[in-house]
Coordinates of C-alpha atoms (C1' of nucleotides) in Angstrom, one line a residue:
Chain A
M123 CA 0.0 0.0 0.0
D124 CA 2.1 2.9 -1.3
A125 CA 1.4 6.4 -2.6
I126 CA 0.1 5.1 -5.9
D127 CA -2.3 2.7 -4.2
R128 CA -3.7 5.5 -2.2
Q129 CA -4.1 7.6 -5.3
L130 CA -6.0 4.8 -7.0
L131 CA -8.3 4.5 -4.0
D132 CA -8.9 8.3 -4.1
L133 CA -9.7 8.1 -7.8
L134 CA -12.0 5.2 -7.4
R135 CA -13.8 6.6 -4.4
A136 CA -14.5 9.7 -6.4
N137 CA -15.6 7.8 -9.5
A138 CA -15.8 4.1 -9.5
R139 CA -16.5 3.8 -13.2
L140 CA -13.1 5.1 -14.4
S141 CA -11.5 2.8 -16.9
Y142 CA -8.2 1.2 -16.1
A143 CA -6.7 3.1 -19.0
E144 CA -7.8 6.4 -17.5
L145 CA -6.6 5.4 -14.0
A146 CA -3.2 4.4 -15.6
R147 CA -2.9 7.9 -17.2
Q148 CA -3.7 9.6 -13.9
V149 CA -1.1 7.7 -11.8
G150 CA 1.5 7.4 -14.6
L151 CA 1.6 3.6 -14.9
S152 CA 0.5 1.2 -17.7
A153 CA -3.0 -0.2 -17.7
P154 CA -2.0 -3.8 -16.9
A155 CA 0.0 -2.5 -13.9
V156 CA -3.1 -0.6 -12.6
H157 CA -5.3 -3.6 -13.3
E158 CA -3.1 -5.8 -11.1
R159 CA -2.9 -3.2 -8.3
V160 CA -6.6 -2.7 -8.2
G161 CA -7.1 -6.5 -8.2
K162 CA -4.8 -6.9 -5.2
L163 CA -6.6 -4.1 -3.3
E164 CA -9.9 -5.9 -4.0
N165 CA -8.6 -9.3 -2.9
A166 CA -7.0 -7.8 0.2
G167 CA -10.4 -6.5 1.2
V168 CA -9.3 -2.9 1.0
I169 CA -11.8 -2.2 -1.7
R170 CA -15.0 -3.9 -0.6
G171 CA -17.1 -3.0 -3.6
Y172 CA -18.3 -0.4 -6.0
H173 CA -21.7 1.2 -5.6
A174 CA -23.9 3.7 -7.5
D175 CA -25.0 6.5 -5.2
V176 CA -28.8 6.9 -5.9
D177 CA -30.8 9.9 -4.7
P178 CA -33.1 8.5 -2.0
E179 CA -35.9 11.0 -2.8
S180 CA -36.0 9.7 -6.4
I181 CA -36.7 6.2 -5.3
D182 CA -39.4 7.1 -2.9
L183 CA -37.3 7.0 0.3
G184 CA -37.8 10.6 1.3
V185 CA -38.0 10.1 5.1
T186 CA -34.7 9.5 7.0
A187 CA -34.8 8.7 10.7
L188 CA -32.3 7.7 13.3
V189 CA -33.3 5.2 15.9
R190 CA -31.3 4.5 19.1
I191 CA -32.0 1.2 20.7
V192 CA -31.6 0.3 24.4
H193 CA -30.6 -3.4 24.6
D194 CA -32.5 -5.8 26.8
T195 CA -29.6 -7.9 27.9
S196 CA -31.7 -11.0 28.4
V197 CA -31.3 -11.4 24.6
D198 CA -27.8 -11.8 23.0
I199 CA -26.7 -8.7 21.2
D200 CA -25.7 -10.7 18.1
D201 CA -29.2 -12.1 17.9
L202 CA -30.6 -8.7 18.2
V203 CA -28.4 -7.3 15.5
L204 CA -29.4 -10.3 13.3
A205 CA -33.0 -9.6 13.8
I206 CA -32.6 -5.9 12.9
R207 CA -30.7 -6.9 9.8
G208 CA -34.0 -8.4 8.7
Y209 CA -35.6 -5.0 8.3
P210 CA -34.5 -3.8 4.8
E211 CA -35.3 -0.2 5.7
V212 CA -32.3 -0.1 8.1
E213 CA -29.5 1.3 6.0
S214 CA -26.8 1.4 8.7
C215 CA -26.3 -0.1 12.1
Y216 CA -23.6 0.9 14.6
F217 CA -22.8 -0.7 18.0
L218 CA -22.3 2.1 20.4
A219 CA -20.5 2.7 23.7
G220 CA -23.1 4.2 26.0
D221 CA -26.7 4.0 27.3
E222 CA -28.1 3.0 24.0
S223 CA -26.4 0.1 22.4
L224 CA -27.3 0.5 18.8
L225 CA -27.9 3.4 16.4
L226 CA -29.8 2.7 13.3
K227 CA -30.2 4.9 10.3
L228 CA -33.2 4.1 8.2
R229 CA -35.1 5.4 5.2
V230 CA -38.8 5.0 4.4
A231 CA -41.3 6.6 2.1
T232 CA -43.7 8.2 4.6
I233 CA -44.1 9.0 8.3
A234 CA -46.8 6.4 8.5
E235 CA -44.2 3.8 7.4
L236 CA -41.8 5.1 9.9
E237 CA -44.4 4.7 12.6
R238 CA -45.1 1.1 11.6
L239 CA -41.4 0.3 11.6
V240 CA -40.6 1.9 14.9
V241 CA -43.5 0.0 16.5
Q242 CA -42.2 -3.3 15.0
L243 CA -38.7 -2.5 16.2
G244 CA -40.0 -1.8 19.7
R245 CA -41.6 -5.3 19.8
T246 CA -38.5 -7.1 18.6
A247 CA -36.9 -9.5 21.1
G248 CA -33.9 -7.8 22.7
V249 CA -35.2 -4.3 22.3
A250 CA -35.8 -2.7 25.7
S251 CA -36.8 0.7 24.3
T252 CA -36.2 3.0 21.3
R253 CA -35.6 6.6 20.8
T254 CA -36.4 8.0 17.4
T255 CA -35.2 11.2 15.8
I256 CA -36.2 12.4 12.3
A257 CA -33.6 13.8 10.0
L258 CA -35.0 16.9 8.5
S259 CA -32.3 16.9 5.8
T260 CA -29.1 15.2 5.0
K261 CA -26.4 17.8 4.5
W262 CA -24.0 15.3 3.2
E263 CA -23.3 11.6 3.5
S264 CA -20.4 9.3 2.9
R265 CA -18.0 12.1 1.9
P266 CA -14.7 10.5 1.3
R267 CA -11.6 12.0 2.9
P268 CA -8.8 12.2 0.4
L269 CA -5.8 10.0 1.2
S270 CA -3.1 11.6 -1.0
L271 CA -2.7 15.2 -1.8
A272 CA -0.2 15.3 -4.7
P273 CA -0.6 13.6 -8.1
A274 CA 2.1 10.9 -8.4
K275 CA 3.4 12.0 -11.8
A276 CA 4.7 15.3 -10.5
S277 CA 7.2 15.8 -7.6
R278 CA 9.4 12.8 -8.2
G279 CA 12.1 13.1 -5.6
G280 CA 11.6 13.2 -1.9
P281 CA 10.6 16.1 0.3
P282 CA 13.1 19.1 0.4
Chain B
M67 CA -38.7 5.5 -14.4
D68 CA -40.1 2.1 -15.1
A69 CA -39.3 -1.4 -13.9
I70 CA -36.2 -1.7 -16.1
D71 CA -34.8 1.6 -14.7
R72 CA -35.4 0.3 -11.2
Q73 CA -33.6 -2.9 -12.1
L74 CA -30.7 -1.0 -13.5
L75 CA -30.4 1.0 -10.3
D76 CA -30.4 -2.2 -8.3
L77 CA -27.7 -3.7 -10.4
L78 CA -25.5 -0.5 -10.3
R79 CA -26.1 -0.1 -6.6
A80 CA -24.8 -3.7 -6.1
N81 CA -21.9 -3.3 -8.5
A82 CA -21.1 0.0 -10.1
R83 CA -18.5 -1.4 -12.4
L84 CA -20.8 -3.7 -14.4
S85 CA -20.3 -3.1 -18.1
Y86 CA -23.2 -1.8 -20.2
A87 CA -23.1 -5.1 -22.1
E88 CA -23.6 -7.0 -18.9
L89 CA -26.3 -4.7 -17.7
A90 CA -28.0 -5.2 -21.1
R91 CA -27.9 -9.0 -20.7
Q92 CA -29.4 -8.8 -17.2
V93 CA -32.3 -6.6 -18.2
G94 CA -32.9 -8.0 -21.6
L95 CA -32.2 -4.9 -23.7
S96 CA -29.4 -3.9 -26.1
A97 CA -26.3 -2.2 -24.8
P98 CA -27.0 1.2 -26.5
A99 CA -30.5 1.2 -25.0
V100 CA -29.0 0.6 -21.5
H101 CA -26.4 3.2 -22.2
E102 CA -29.0 5.8 -22.9
R103 CA -31.2 4.9 -19.9
V104 CA -28.3 5.1 -17.5
G105 CA -27.2 8.4 -19.0
K106 CA -30.7 9.8 -18.5
L107 CA -30.8 8.6 -14.9
E108 CA -27.4 10.4 -14.3
N109 CA -28.6 13.6 -15.9
A110 CA -31.9 13.5 -14.0
G111 CA -29.9 13.4 -10.8
V112 CA -31.2 10.0 -9.8
I113 CA -27.7 8.5 -10.0
R114 CA -25.5 11.0 -8.2
G115 CA -22.2 9.1 -8.7
Y116 CA -20.3 5.9 -8.4
H117 CA -18.0 5.2 -5.5
A118 CA -15.6 2.6 -4.4
D119 CA -16.3 1.3 -0.9
V120 CA -13.0 1.2 0.9
D121 CA -12.5 -0.5 4.3
P122 CA -11.9 2.3 6.7
E123 CA -9.5 0.3 8.9
S124 CA -7.3 -0.3 5.9
I125 CA -6.8 3.4 5.4
D126 CA -6.1 4.2 9.0
L127 CA -9.5 5.4 10.0
G128 CA -10.2 2.8 12.6
V129 CA -12.1 5.0 15.1
T130 CA -15.7 5.9 14.3
A131 CA -17.6 8.4 16.4
L132 CA -21.0 10.1 16.4
V133 CA -21.2 13.7 17.6
R134 CA -24.5 15.4 18.3
I135 CA -24.3 19.2 18.3
V136 CA -26.5 21.7 20.1
H137 CA -26.9 24.8 18.0
D138 CA -26.2 28.2 19.4
T139 CA -28.9 30.1 17.5
S140 CA -26.9 33.4 17.5
V141 CA -25.1 31.9 14.5
D142 CA -27.0 31.0 11.4
I143 CA -27.4 27.2 11.0
D144 CA -26.2 27.3 7.4
D145 CA -23.0 29.0 8.5
L146 CA -22.5 26.4 11.1
V147 CA -23.0 23.6 8.6
L148 CA -20.5 25.3 6.3
A149 CA -17.9 25.5 9.1
I150 CA -18.4 21.8 9.9
R151 CA -18.0 20.9 6.3
G152 CA -14.5 22.3 6.6
Y153 CA -13.5 19.3 8.8
P154 CA -12.6 16.5 6.4
E155 CA -13.0 13.9 9.2
V156 CA -16.8 14.5 9.2
E157 CA -18.1 11.9 6.8
S158 CA -21.9 12.6 7.2
C159 CA -24.0 15.4 8.6
Y160 CA -27.7 15.3 9.3
F161 CA -29.9 18.2 10.4
L162 CA -32.2 16.8 13.1
A163 CA -35.5 17.6 14.6
G164 CA -34.9 17.7 18.3
D165 CA -32.8 19.0 21.1
E166 CA -29.6 18.6 19.2
S167 CA -29.7 20.1 15.8
L168 CA -27.0 18.2 14.0
L169 CA -25.6 14.6 14.0
L170 CA -22.1 14.1 12.6
K171 CA -20.5 10.8 11.8
L172 CA -16.8 11.1 11.7
R173 CA -13.8 8.8 11.3
V174 CA -10.3 9.3 12.6
A175 CA -7.2 7.2 13.2
T176 CA -6.9 7.4 17.0
I177 CA -8.7 8.5 20.1
A178 CA -6.3 11.3 20.5
E179 CA -7.3 12.6 17.1
L180 CA -10.9 12.3 18.1
E181 CA -10.2 14.3 21.3
R182 CA -8.5 17.0 19.3
L183 CA -11.4 17.2 16.8
V184 CA -14.2 17.3 19.4
V185 CA -12.4 20.1 21.2
Q186 CA -12.1 22.0 17.9
L187 CA -15.8 21.4 17.1
G188 CA -16.7 22.7 20.6
R189 CA -14.9 25.9 19.9
T190 CA -16.6 26.4 16.5
A191 CA -18.9 29.4 16.2
G192 CA -22.5 28.3 16.4
V193 CA -21.8 25.2 18.6
A194 CA -23.4 25.5 22.0
S195 CA -22.4 22.1 23.1
T196 CA -21.5 18.6 21.8
R197 CA -22.3 15.1 22.9
T198 CA -20.0 12.4 21.6
T199 CA -20.5 8.7 21.3
I200 CA -17.9 6.2 20.1
A201 CA -19.0 3.5 17.7
L202 CA -17.5 0.3 18.9
S203 CA -18.2 -1.4 15.6
T204 CA -20.0 -0.8 12.4
K205 CA -22.4 -3.7 11.9
W206 CA -23.2 -2.5 8.4
E207 CA -23.5 0.7 6.5
S208 CA -25.1 2.0 3.3
R209 CA -26.9 -1.2 2.7
P210 CA -29.1 -0.7 -0.4
R211 CA -32.7 -1.7 -0.2
P212 CA -33.7 -3.5 -3.5
L213 CA -36.2 -1.7 -5.6
S214 CA -37.4 -4.5 -7.8
L215 CA -37.8 -8.1 -6.9
A216 CA -38.1 -10.0 -10.2
P217 CA -35.7 -10.1 -13.1
A218 CA -37.4 -8.4 -16.0
K219 CA -36.7 -11.2 -18.5
A220 CA -38.8 -13.7 -16.7
S221 CA -42.5 -13.5 -15.6
R222 CA -43.9 -11.6 -18.4
G223 CA -47.6 -11.1 -17.6
G224 CA -49.1 -9.5 -14.6
P225 CA -49.5 -10.9 -11.1
P226 CA -51.9 -13.9 -10.8
Chain C
dA74 C1' -59.1 6.8 -41.1
dG75 C1' -54.7 8.5 -42.3
dC76 C1' -50.8 11.5 -41.4
dT77 C1' -47.0 13.1 -38.6
dG78 C1' -43.6 13.6 -35.2
dA79 C1' -41.6 12.1 -30.9
dC80 C1' -39.8 8.4 -28.5
dG81 C1' -37.4 4.4 -27.6
dG82 C1' -35.6 0.7 -29.3
dT83 C1' -32.4 -2.6 -32.6
dC84 C1' -28.5 -3.4 -35.8
dG85 C1' -24.0 -2.8 -37.7
dA86 C1' -19.4 -0.6 -37.8
dT87 C1' -15.5 1.4 -35.7
dC88 C1' -12.3 2.4 -32.3
dG89 C1' -10.6 2.0 -27.7
dC90 C1' -10.1 -0.8 -23.7
dA91 C1' -9.4 -5.0 -20.9
dT92 C1' -6.8 -8.7 -20.4
dC93 C1' -3.3 -12.3 -21.4
dC94 C1' 1.5 -13.5 -22.1
dA95 C1' 6.4 -13.2 -22.5
dC96 C1' 10.0 -10.5 -21.2
dG97 C1' 13.1 -7.1 -18.5
dG98 C1' 15.2 -4.7 -14.7
dA99 C1' 15.8 -3.3 -9.7
dA100 C1' 16.0 -4.7 -5.0
dT101 C1' 17.0 -8.4 -1.8
dG102 C1' 18.9 -12.5 0.5
dT103 C1' 22.6 -16.1 0.3
Chain D
dA52 C1' 28.5 -12.5 -7.6
dC53 C1' 24.5 -14.9 -8.3
dA54 C1' 19.7 -16.4 -8.0
dT55 C1' 15.2 -15.1 -6.8
dT56 C1' 11.3 -12.4 -6.5
dC57 C1' 8.6 -8.6 -7.5
dC58 C1' 6.7 -5.3 -10.2
dG59 C1' 6.7 -3.3 -14.1
dT60 C1' 6.4 -2.7 -19.7
dG61 C1' 5.0 -3.9 -24.5
dG62 C1' 2.4 -6.4 -27.9
dA63 C1' -1.5 -9.1 -29.5
dT64 C1' -6.4 -10.2 -29.4
dG65 C1' -11.1 -10.3 -28.6
dC66 C1' -14.8 -7.8 -26.3
dG67 C1' -17.2 -3.6 -25.1
dA68 C1' -18.5 1.4 -25.7
dT69 C1' -20.4 4.4 -28.6
dC70 C1' -22.1 6.5 -32.9
dG71 C1' -25.2 6.7 -36.8
dA72 C1' -28.9 5.0 -39.6
dC73 C1' -33.1 2.9 -39.5
dC74 C1' -37.7 0.8 -37.6
dG75 C1' -42.0 0.1 -34.9
dT76 C1' -45.4 2.2 -31.7
dC77 C1' -48.2 5.5 -29.9
dA78 C1' -50.6 10.2 -29.3
dG79 C1' -52.5 14.0 -31.3
dC80 C1' -54.2 16.3 -35.3
dT81 C1' -56.6 17.1 -39.8

DNA sequence: AGCTGACGGTCGATCGCATCCACGGAATGT
DNA sequence: ACATTCCGTGGATGCGATCGACCGTCAGCT
């Protein structure tokens, strides 16, 4: 994992559909070399996948909510997580340090659907209580933090 | 936005590097037809981009934290959001209904870095107070909810 | 009804890209 | 010094992206 790998990750996080030829031009290597590097990053689990980012409102998921869950410890936490995974509306799930054990981010079409889901969650085995907050808007999400600052083609030769 | 569009969105959300030829095979159209459909979805803002999903631990971002921010209303909320956008560690930012106005999800390398960032956030104009929770683990994140269930090639003819 | 234009698709051709293979050179261990 | 390994380049080949020409369907108009 050197500077060129980091640059490739940056490029693919910004645009996952770049061709290997284009990536090669950007980092100053040949296409096969880039192909091999990216393959290794995939196999090593550094790159976990490539996903289209779809506007939620466009696909009728205009309501975003955050639900914090207090764990009823008579049920194993892994079983609870597994049960929650069964709800497709739950986009993300974090295991927290603190009073509430889990934070869920979920998206649904309507407030009515949210109500239905929160009630169902509250009845799920292992859930002691829930605390729900509506997200009025998403300012941004999944913003990638750049790993490398300089393009590799320039500045050959170590720091001054 | 018909069933085939939804199917294309599903396919690209699962794997953004599928070729147009492969997409075409999956939905039962020709490659140029798929090319045009995807282009329209991009131009309409339904597809906002394509991003590689990189394992945070692999790029030295092993600490995930959630910070809730109480807004000091003497500063405009938009200015506050803009200031927070300046911190590259903040991956996501939601505007909430409730006591705390903002929820931030951020990733850093170490607890020490987290401390530094939380202190800085607390000093930012418009921040009345912060409440920080560490995420011990991310069970899952950005899981896409499938839009269509059936492959378009099969089951021609309405429901029974 | 018949005409017309917009829309969305197919087909065929061309050019670039992905991918495989053989080869080369630098860094490393013996 | 030599052998080995790693990582790269260059060339060849078949597939995919993409363009242009053409076709069927449908809605609205005369």
